[in-house]
Amino acid sequence: MEFLVATAIGMLTATGVYLLLRARSFPVVLGLALLSYAVNVFLFAAGRLAVDLPPVIRAGRDYTDPLPQALVLTAIVISFGMTAVVVVMAARAYVESGSDRVDDEAGGTGDGGGR
Amino acid sequence: MITHEIVLPIVLPAVIAAVIALTMRRDIALARTASLASAVALLLLGIALVSLASDGSVRTYALGGWPAPFGIVLVLDRLSALMLLLTAVLAVAVLLYAVNGWDTRGRHFHALLQFQLMGLNGAFLTGDFFNLFVFFEVLLIASYGLMAHGGGARRVAAGVRYVVVNLAASALFLFAVGLLYAVTGTLNMADLAVKVPEVAAADQALLRSGALLLLLVFAVKGALVPLHFWLPDAYVNAPAPVAALFAVLTKVGAYAIIRLFTLAFGEGAGDAAWLAAPWLMPAAMLTLLLGMFGVLAARRLAAMVSFAVLGSMGTLLIAVALFTPPALSAGLYYLLHSTLAAGALFLVADLVAERRAGHGDALVAAPVFAQSGLLGALFVLGAIAMAGLPPMSGFIGKLLILDAARDAFNRNWIWSLMLSTSLLAIIGFARGGSSLFWKSASFPGRLDARQPMRAALTITAAALLLAANAALVVFAGPVTRYLDATAAQLFAPSDYIDAVLGAEGGNE
């Protein structure tokens, strides 16, 4: 199971980074989403992998570490919100500039011209 | 005795932001009043907290009454009190500037600004890494909104780049947090300081990767070379008052580096002690060099100031990377100075751009504009401060850093680099100032030289930041005494650890 989880995290991260480097808004948003999935699984694994154990501490019973689950929950909520923000801003940038490039190419450098 | 004032810098702007967003959407006058009142209250609170922290004790506030390693804890020591005060000073000036019209160019300016203050204050106060992440996200999501405030294709495109870079950094932050938790079983900073020396040799590699990943994340926030590329783009395109507020945003990265690497990976960290020093120093030197070359090459005033911010981060982190108490004290002085000076210069750049219709803040000669003498004076003061010439505070800051580097093994490098880049900055600012103010004076014709309406408030805002900068010189004695004590406190983390971990029900 460790091997599977590690592979999954690796694959998600690699795909996410690749998509980020495509520098067009839709792949970048997808890449960020995949990256945050990878992070979430990684956080989950940080509390040691366990099968069929509740994240509730009770005397005399086995349990799995509840803290990573709380962290993942927070991280999911935050990354969901952030994805929404980046989608809105990317759509706005596309509408205003007519280009979906995230890097400098279309917008020009920040140095010339007025504001 | 209950000391609820520790949690107030977070609660107050959060409440005000919600109230503004919900009830004052259509009444800009009311929103301005509430926002300014909140910033002034934060300023008074900052002064109170600094005087509270100046007795040297570390105060904690356990949220919900849960004891420290398990619950969320806020910690007030000298450093965090100082950062709160600095943020509040900047916020008041920025708001004074923004109420003159910037805040009506988009929606929800004041609510976003208050949320940003909440995130900043939270990041300075929090005592564990996951909450540091959460407050980072709060301040970032507000800064995304502020960054795109007012719209325009160029600004929104720069905003998207800024968001993407920061989201990637957030993912790295979570990876680092996960690694640290997997190895030590805690995320509380004080608890981490206790657990780090006990980490088994087999886990050292994981621990180091976690700590260095965190350094990487904070380096992105602090715009350290080679992770600086987003800063000029974002700061030049951001609305001027927002760029001035962002001057403290890079300092959050520096604050987090100082906190993490003196507390958890400092003297007592066993094998992992001073983990960051060999990485931080060369990166900081390169940042300084690149920043000052940028000042020389900039073609717009705002770009020039952005690169000066980059250079000042380099100077600041050179002092931090020495990891000695005198150097850290000098670095903190420089942090205060450079934040105020950069904020003032961003405001001056916008004042100039506003008065030069058709030319903006491009560094070319153009017909004389209204109030060019007054703005020229403000610019000269800011530029002198930024470049590190007497009598402004940059001179004292750089002098303190040079003095603190006296015993460092790479002293010659540091001295020659800092002195030569100061020269670059002087040349750059002199060139910019002379084409903006002197050459323009002999340029034929005049731009529409009517006195802009209601300009008093905006000029007051810029002058306020310069006055605060000058106050750093006048009160250099007490300020450096406070900073020396701050550095001493940071290098003796046992007080901090005792205060946090021995604080069962500490706020009851």
XYZ file of C-alpha atoms in Angstrom:
623
model
C 0.000 0.000 0.000
C 2.865 2.381 0.810
C 4.232 1.851 -2.685
C 0.871 2.575 -4.276
C 0.305 5.738 -2.268
C 3.833 6.982 -2.892
C 3.461 6.321 -6.631
C 0.127 8.094 -6.724
C 1.565 11.167 -4.977
C 4.532 11.167 -7.321
C 2.377 10.839 -10.435
C -0.001 13.593 -9.317
C 2.850 15.937 -8.474
C 4.689 15.290 -11.724
C 1.554 15.804 -13.810
C 0.683 18.909 -11.843
C 4.118 20.445 -12.331
C 4.069 19.587 -16.041
C 0.695 21.245 -16.513
C 1.813 24.295 -14.520
C 4.714 24.746 -16.902
C 2.386 24.771 -19.904
C 1.693 28.414 -18.968
C -1.825 28.547 -20.422
C -4.573 29.253 -17.978
C -6.652 26.063 -18.271
C -3.715 23.627 -17.943
C -2.330 25.769 -15.121
C -5.603 25.576 -13.190
C -5.727 21.794 -13.738
C -2.108 21.516 -12.686
C -2.753 23.432 -9.479
C -5.727 21.184 -8.740
C -3.635 18.046 -9.261
C -0.865 19.500 -7.121
C -3.292 20.151 -4.301
C -4.620 16.576 -4.599
C -1.061 15.333 -4.266
C -0.569 17.516 -1.213
C -3.750 16.221 0.371
C -2.797 12.563 -0.082
C 0.686 13.355 1.173
C -0.658 15.026 4.328
C -2.879 12.011 4.859
C 0.119 9.711 4.625
C 2.107 11.922 7.020
C 0.082 10.500 9.901
C 1.153 6.925 8.965
C -1.051 4.778 6.760
C -3.622 2.596 8.505
C -6.595 0.621 7.250
C -10.014 0.474 8.901
C -9.106 2.469 11.980
C -11.218 5.386 13.233
C -9.543 8.750 13.804
C -11.056 8.876 17.281
C -8.989 8.274 20.376
C -10.658 5.789 22.745
C -9.142 3.838 25.576
C -8.344 0.245 24.698
C -8.997 0.642 20.974
C -6.617 1.190 18.128
C -6.940 4.474 16.316
C -5.323 6.383 13.498
C -3.791 9.826 13.923
C -6.683 12.337 13.730
C -4.540 15.468 13.232
C -3.575 14.876 9.565
C -7.234 14.336 8.788
C -8.058 17.705 10.303
C -5.186 19.263 8.355
C -6.370 17.686 5.100
C -9.877 18.932 5.713
C -8.598 22.501 6.119
C -6.253 22.154 3.158
C -9.077 20.892 0.918
C -11.306 23.820 1.829
C -8.515 26.345 1.245
C -7.387 24.829 -2.049
C -11.000 24.709 -3.237
C -11.397 28.405 -2.535
C -8.074 29.227 -4.141
C -8.959 27.259 -7.265
C -12.163 29.282 -7.533
C -10.149 32.509 -7.249
C -7.655 31.506 -9.899
C -10.412 30.362 -12.279
C -12.204 33.705 -11.936
C -9.034 35.716 -12.392
C -7.866 33.636 -15.347
C -11.262 34.040 -17.028
C -11.141 37.785 -16.404
C -7.613 38.009 -17.795
C -8.698 36.057 -20.883
C -11.654 38.356 -21.461
C -9.632 41.533 -20.966
C -6.488 40.633 -22.852
C -7.794 38.056 -25.319
C -4.998 35.656 -24.494
C -4.879 32.718 -22.125
C -1.126 32.824 -21.661
C -0.147 33.013 -18.020
C 3.478 33.978 -18.618
C 4.682 37.339 -19.862
C 4.386 36.839 -23.616
C 1.036 38.505 -24.258
C 0.962 41.040 -21.456
C 4.412 42.432 -22.190
C 6.909 43.164 -19.430
C 5.753 45.061 -16.395
C 8.284 47.760 -17.094
C 7.066 49.756 -20.076
C 4.083 51.964 -20.643
C 1.744 53.786 -18.308
C -0.773 52.373 -15.918
C -5.612 38.087 34.504
C -7.042 37.605 31.059
C -5.017 39.321 28.377
C -7.406 39.346 25.479
C -5.528 42.167 23.784
C -3.294 39.537 22.188
C -6.115 38.182 20.058
C -7.554 41.624 19.243
C -5.230 42.401 16.289
C -6.762 39.393 14.527
C -10.375 39.691 15.673
C -10.779 43.432 15.169
C -9.974 43.632 11.421
C -11.864 40.384 10.791
C -15.030 41.775 12.363
C -14.648 45.172 10.706
C -14.039 43.506 7.333
C -17.205 41.442 7.629
C -19.223 44.461 8.732
C -17.885 46.554 5.856
C -18.512 43.823 3.291
C -22.037 43.145 4.502
C -23.463 46.500 5.504
C -21.380 49.258 3.902
C -21.163 48.085 0.318
C -22.903 51.147 -1.041
C -21.817 53.746 1.463
C -18.171 54.458 0.725
C -17.962 57.243 3.312
C -19.056 54.895 6.068
C -16.690 52.161 4.863
C -13.802 54.653 4.842
C -14.599 55.749 8.388
C -14.824 52.196 9.691
C -11.674 51.113 7.877
C -9.642 54.077 9.081
C -10.965 53.711 12.619
C -9.928 50.073 12.613
C -6.431 50.911 11.331
C -5.988 53.636 13.956
C -7.211 51.251 16.648
C -4.667 48.676 15.410
C -1.973 51.347 15.618
C -2.856 52.141 19.241
C -3.071 48.429 19.975
C 0.334 47.930 18.366
C 1.848 50.594 20.615
C 0.203 48.988 23.659
C 1.452 45.519 22.677
C 4.993 46.741 22.081
C 5.059 48.316 25.532
C 3.561 45.108 26.917
C 6.207 42.967 25.239
C 9.082 45.290 26.077
C 9.347 43.887 29.609
C 10.845 40.784 27.989
C 8.180 38.283 28.934
C 6.551 36.033 26.340
C 2.769 36.074 26.554
C 0.585 33.345 25.136
C -3.079 33.151 24.317
C -4.582 29.676 24.090
C -7.600 29.821 21.789
C -10.520 27.959 23.273
C -8.471 27.326 26.410
C -6.779 24.240 24.976
C -3.236 23.771 26.308
C -0.415 24.489 23.927
C 0.861 21.479 21.986
C -2.709 20.346 21.254
C -4.612 23.570 20.858
C -3.999 26.658 18.768
C -1.847 29.171 20.545
C -0.995 32.788 19.818
C 2.328 34.062 21.069
C 3.293 37.658 21.703
C 6.970 38.397 22.092
C 9.070 41.424 21.216
C 9.420 40.493 17.556
C 5.746 39.841 16.883
C 4.687 43.017 18.744
C 7.108 45.031 16.631
C 5.806 43.554 13.381
C 2.217 44.300 14.424
C 3.111 47.936 15.053
C 4.927 48.245 11.727
C 1.947 46.775 9.862
C -0.423 49.193 11.582
C 1.702 52.253 10.741
C 1.803 51.219 7.097
C -1.916 50.464 7.080
C -2.845 53.921 8.375
C -0.734 55.639 5.709
C -2.041 53.391 2.943
C -5.639 54.039 3.968
C -5.078 57.793 4.129
C -3.784 57.534 0.590
C -6.524 55.246 -0.680
C -9.498 57.201 0.657
C -8.664 59.922 -1.843
C -10.129 57.906 -4.684
C -8.259 54.637 -5.155
C -10.827 52.798 -3.079
C -13.646 53.658 -5.487
C -11.929 52.232 -8.594
C -13.074 48.727 -7.712
C -15.296 47.048 -5.191
C -14.646 45.878 -1.653
C -11.315 47.663 -1.263
C -11.744 48.304 2.438
C -13.048 44.851 3.305
C -10.149 43.215 1.456
C -7.667 45.525 3.115
C -8.994 44.644 6.558
C -8.807 40.929 5.739
C -5.250 41.453 4.605
C -4.433 43.117 7.939
C -6.057 40.204 9.748
C -3.911 37.725 7.815
C -0.737 39.727 8.432
C -1.397 40.118 12.147
C -2.304 36.443 12.444
C 0.876 35.350 10.682
C 2.925 37.434 13.106
C 1.134 36.129 16.183
C 0.557 32.461 15.505
C 2.536 29.832 17.342
C 2.212 26.858 15.019
C 2.951 26.109 11.423
C -0.416 25.015 10.211
C -1.961 28.248 11.372
C 0.891 30.106 9.769
C -0.222 28.427 6.537
C -3.836 29.379 7.138
C -3.000 33.017 7.871
C -0.713 33.089 4.827
C -3.677 32.008 2.740
C -5.921 34.628 4.353
C -3.501 37.431 3.610
C -2.811 36.086 0.125
C -6.430 35.713 -0.894
C -7.009 39.301 0.224
C -3.919 40.392 -1.684
C -5.184 38.680 -4.852
C -8.288 40.819 -4.640
C -6.311 43.976 -3.917
C -3.799 43.216 -6.635
C -6.507 43.141 -9.300
C -8.321 46.110 -7.725
C -9.270 48.596 -10.405
C -8.928 46.092 -13.224
C -7.264 46.582 -16.577
C -5.824 43.821 -18.757
C -2.238 44.294 -17.655
C -3.086 44.363 -13.961
C -5.320 41.286 -14.108
C -2.734 39.335 -16.117
C -0.063 40.231 -13.549
C -2.546 39.218 -10.859
C -2.988 35.769 -12.400
C 0.775 35.223 -12.436
C 0.977 36.364 -8.826
C -1.819 33.984 -7.802
C -0.294 31.006 -9.621
C 3.162 31.516 -8.115
C 1.703 31.810 -4.640
C -0.552 28.777 -5.051
C 2.421 26.671 -6.112
C 4.279 27.976 -3.049
C 1.294 27.056 -0.859
C 1.431 23.481 -2.152
C 5.116 23.348 -1.221
C 4.265 24.785 2.193
C 1.843 21.916 2.829
C 4.402 19.342 1.680
C 6.892 20.831 4.147
C 4.333 20.877 6.957
C 3.493 17.231 6.236
C 7.164 16.237 6.303
C 7.778 18.008 9.607
C 4.682 16.443 11.130
C 5.628 12.964 9.908
C 9.072 13.252 11.485
C 8.352 15.089 14.734
C 4.655 14.495 15.378
C 3.993 18.155 16.119
C 3.438 21.446 14.329
C 3.594 23.752 17.321
C 6.726 25.880 16.931
C 7.773 25.625 20.569
C 7.050 21.907 20.704
C 8.992 21.509 17.461
C 11.982 23.217 19.085
C 11.841 20.562 21.814
C 11.361 17.619 19.439
C 13.842 18.536 16.683
C 17.006 17.672 18.673
C 15.511 14.256 19.521
C 14.886 13.232 15.914
C 16.567 9.927 15.117
C 19.558 9.938 12.765
C 17.609 7.929 10.194
C 14.974 10.669 9.971
C 17.425 13.553 9.753
C 17.245 13.677 5.960
C 13.458 14.022 6.071
C 13.671 16.676 8.762
C 16.201 18.676 6.780
C 14.176 18.425 3.582
C 11.119 19.647 5.476
C 12.974 22.599 6.978
C 14.614 23.555 3.683
C 11.298 23.250 1.847
C 9.915 25.727 4.360
C 12.877 27.992 3.661
C 12.016 27.737 -0.038
C 8.405 28.723 0.631
C 9.389 31.693 2.767
C 11.951 32.623 0.113
C 9.130 32.819 -2.427
C 7.202 35.146 -0.103
C 10.360 37.141 0.595
C 11.272 37.254 -3.116
C 14.729 35.779 -2.649
C 16.715 35.050 -5.819
C 16.045 32.732 -7.695
C 12.421 32.912 -6.537
C 12.066 36.658 -6.956
C 10.742 36.753 -10.531
C 7.135 37.464 -9.541
C 7.869 40.536 -7.445
C 8.636 43.360 -9.936
C 5.775 42.234 -12.173
C 3.270 42.132 -9.317
C 4.388 45.313 -7.544
C 4.613 47.473 -10.657
C 1.140 46.487 -11.799
C -0.545 46.585 -8.393
C -2.473 49.751 -7.459
C -0.103 52.153 -5.683
C -1.539 51.987 -2.152
C -1.655 48.200 -2.455
C 1.980 48.083 -3.585
C 2.858 50.205 -0.556
C 1.062 47.739 1.704
C 2.797 44.852 -0.088
C 6.083 46.329 1.184
C 5.296 44.539 4.425
C 4.191 41.360 2.636
C 7.728 40.397 1.636
C 8.735 41.012 5.229
C 6.370 38.247 6.327
C 8.692 35.841 4.526
C 11.682 37.320 6.361
C 9.780 37.156 9.659
C 8.946 33.480 9.137
C 12.563 32.677 8.266
C 13.768 34.458 11.415
C 11.180 32.726 13.570
C 11.687 29.208 12.225
C 15.448 29.200 12.060
C 16.118 30.800 15.436
C 13.477 28.860 17.326
C 13.251 25.336 15.927
C 16.488 25.065 13.957
C 18.724 27.306 16.038
C 21.449 26.640 18.563
C 19.717 23.758 20.318
C 18.667 21.785 17.243
C 21.477 19.228 17.410
C 22.504 18.012 13.971
C 20.095 20.348 12.218
C 21.389 23.532 13.864
C 21.675 26.630 11.640
C 20.462 24.580 8.714
C 19.521 27.616 6.664
C 22.712 29.668 6.918
C 24.714 28.133 4.023
C 21.746 28.480 1.658
C 20.464 31.826 2.777
C 23.663 33.874 2.543
C 24.493 33.382 -1.168
C 20.835 33.756 -2.124
C 20.599 37.001 -0.136
C 23.769 38.362 -1.760
C 22.478 37.579 -5.239
C 19.136 39.187 -4.353
C 20.882 42.377 -3.284
C 22.986 42.491 -6.444
C 20.080 41.785 -8.762
C 17.802 44.240 -6.985
C 20.231 47.127 -7.271
C 21.045 46.367 -10.908
C 17.300 46.437 -11.438
C 17.176 49.911 -9.871
C 19.797 50.990 -12.375
C 17.942 49.481 -15.332
C 14.366 50.445 -14.470
C 12.513 52.676 -16.894
C 9.628 53.498 -14.576
C 9.646 54.871 -11.061
C 7.416 52.099 -9.724
C 9.710 49.459 -11.265
C 12.679 51.205 -9.681
C 11.056 51.077 -6.263
C 10.105 47.410 -6.780
C 13.710 46.497 -7.482
C 14.802 48.580 -4.503
C 12.435 46.449 -2.390
C 14.130 43.374 -3.829
C 17.537 44.782 -2.949
C 16.423 45.653 0.557
C 15.225 42.068 1.063
C 18.736 40.982 0.079
C 20.332 43.348 2.597
C 17.926 42.272 5.308
C 18.505 38.567 4.718
C 22.279 38.985 4.602
C 21.950 40.266 8.158
C 19.618 37.406 9.074
C 21.869 34.778 7.473
C 24.769 35.776 9.717
C 22.714 34.347 12.596
C 24.335 36.383 15.357
C 22.369 38.569 17.793
C 23.957 41.903 16.736
C 23.397 41.095 13.057
C 19.784 40.134 13.660
C 19.200 43.319 15.619
C 20.700 45.327 12.745
C 18.608 43.372 10.251
C 15.418 44.145 12.164
C 16.283 47.848 12.143
C 16.772 47.613 8.403
C 13.462 45.761 8.089
C 11.602 48.620 9.799
C 13.396 51.211 7.717
C 13.029 49.528 4.334
C 9.322 48.813 4.790
C 8.572 52.458 5.593
C 10.836 53.819 2.862
C 9.453 51.474 0.180
C 5.881 52.298 1.183
C 6.602 56.034 0.904
C 8.306 55.674 -2.473
C 5.452 53.636 -3.969
C 3.074 56.416 -2.937
C 5.356 59.106 -4.368
C 5.631 57.170 -7.642
C 1.854 57.142 -7.925
C 1.579 60.839 -7.058
C 4.032 61.587 -9.864
C 2.240 59.306 -12.323
C -1.078 60.943 -11.533
C 0.249 64.419 -12.324
C 2.054 63.516 -15.533
C -0.818 62.758 -17.825
C 0.412 60.835 -20.849
C 3.849 60.196 -19.383
C 3.015 58.329 -16.191
C 5.989 57.562 -13.996
C 8.267 56.728 -16.938
C 11.749 58.045 -16.242
C 11.904 60.515 -19.137
C 11.911 64.269 -19.208
C 8.471 65.762 -19.754
C 6.910 69.137 -19.159
C 6.712 70.381 -15.592
C 3.764 69.113 -13.625
C 1.890 70.486 -10.654
C 3.621 70.353 -7.268
C 6.794 69.014 -8.814
C 8.902 70.748 -6.204
C 7.069 69.228 -3.262
C 7.029 65.757 -4.806
C 10.687 66.132 -5.721
C 11.484 66.824 -2.076
C 9.515 63.763 -0.948
C 11.235 61.658 -3.601
C 14.692 62.847 -2.554
C 14.005 61.982 1.092
C 12.686 58.542 0.156
C 15.530 57.866 -2.255
C 18.134 58.926 0.302
C 16.550 56.581 2.817
C 16.341 53.697 0.361
C 19.904 54.086 -0.903
C 21.298 54.319 2.616
C 22.663 57.852 2.752
C 22.618 59.951 5.910
C 20.629 61.479 7.486
C 17.777 59.006 6.835
C 17.484 55.663 8.595
C 18.850 53.509 5.774
C 22.298 54.803 6.608
C 22.076 53.665 10.237
C 20.594 50.330 9.182
C 23.366 49.593 6.723
C 26.009 50.828 9.153
C 24.691 48.490 11.859
C 24.721 45.536 9.452
C 28.265 46.314 8.258
C 29.379 46.607 11.860
C 27.706 43.330 12.812
C 29.453 41.557 9.922
C 32.859 42.610 11.278
C 33.642 39.123 12.603
C 32.021 37.063 9.853
C 34.327 34.828 7.837
C 32.973 36.274 4.585
C 33.216 39.852 5.826
C 35.059 41.170 2.780
C 32.383 39.849 0.457
C 29.575 41.315 2.501
C 31.221 44.706 2.904
C 32.236 45.131 -0.696
C 28.876 43.920 -1.953
C 26.834 46.155 0.326
C 28.919 49.249 -0.334
C 29.059 48.795 -4.103
C 25.334 48.083 -4.385
C 24.642 51.210 -2.331
C 26.536 53.122 -4.989
C 24.411 51.462 -7.684
C 21.269 52.492 -5.815
C 22.466 56.086 -5.469
C 23.253 56.277 -9.185
C 19.929 54.709 -10.112
C 17.849 56.991 -7.911
C 19.848 60.059 -8.886
C 19.316 59.282 -12.561
C 15.613 58.715 -12.072
C 15.151 61.799 -9.917
C 17.107 64.089 -12.208
C 15.154 63.104 -15.309
C 11.832 63.318 -13.462
C 12.398 66.615 -11.672
C 15.463 68.464 -12.981
C 15.420 67.814 -16.698
C 11.675 68.292 -16.690
C 12.161 71.741 -15.152
C 13.975 72.961 -18.255
C 11.600 71.172 -20.617
C 9.492 73.532 -22.729
C 5.812 73.811 -21.921
C 3.779 72.813 -18.910
C 1.448 69.964 -18.269
C -1.938 71.012 -17.012
C -0.562 72.508 -13.827
C -3.722 73.020 -11.854
C -3.373 71.957 -8.259
C -5.041 68.564 -8.054
C -8.140 68.550 -5.933
C -7.902 67.115 -2.448
C -4.229 66.269 -2.823
C -3.425 67.134 0.786
C -4.386 63.734 2.143
C -2.312 61.714 -0.316
C 0.769 63.841 0.232
C 0.232 63.611 3.985
C 0.192 59.828 3.686
C 3.543 59.718 1.893
C 4.984 62.313 4.268
C 3.743 60.305 7.247
C 5.766 57.273 6.173
C 8.846 59.427 5.625
C 8.291 61.013 9.030
C 8.114 57.562 10.593
C 11.351 56.779 8.790
C 12.931 59.936 10.182
C 11.625 59.069 13.637
C 13.652 55.856 13.386
C 16.755 58.060 13.189
C 15.719 60.437 15.961
C 14.831 57.580 18.283
C 17.599 55.292 17.045
C 18.826 54.833 20.630
C 15.646 53.422 22.191
C 14.777 51.547 18.977
C 18.115 49.749 18.805
C 17.930 48.959 22.520
C 14.526 47.346 21.933
C 15.870 45.484 18.885
C 18.955 44.272 20.758
C 16.639 42.861 23.416
C 14.496 41.330 20.643
C 17.501 39.615 19.092
C 18.649 38.382 22.494
C 15.163 36.996 23.109
C 15.183 35.217 19.746
C 18.560 33.653 20.427
C 17.471 32.343 23.835
C 14.318 30.483 22.833
C 13.925 28.707 26.192
C 11.680 31.526 27.464
C 9.457 31.180 24.419
C 9.281 27.398 24.780
C 8.548 27.585 28.506
C 5.893 30.226 28.000
C 4.094 28.186 25.326
C 4.401 24.679 26.691
C 4.134 25.573 30.363
C 1.030 27.613 29.675
C -1.729 25.194 30.573
C -4.712 27.488 30.828
C -2.283 30.382 30.744
C -4.960 32.891 29.836
C -7.345 32.115 32.656
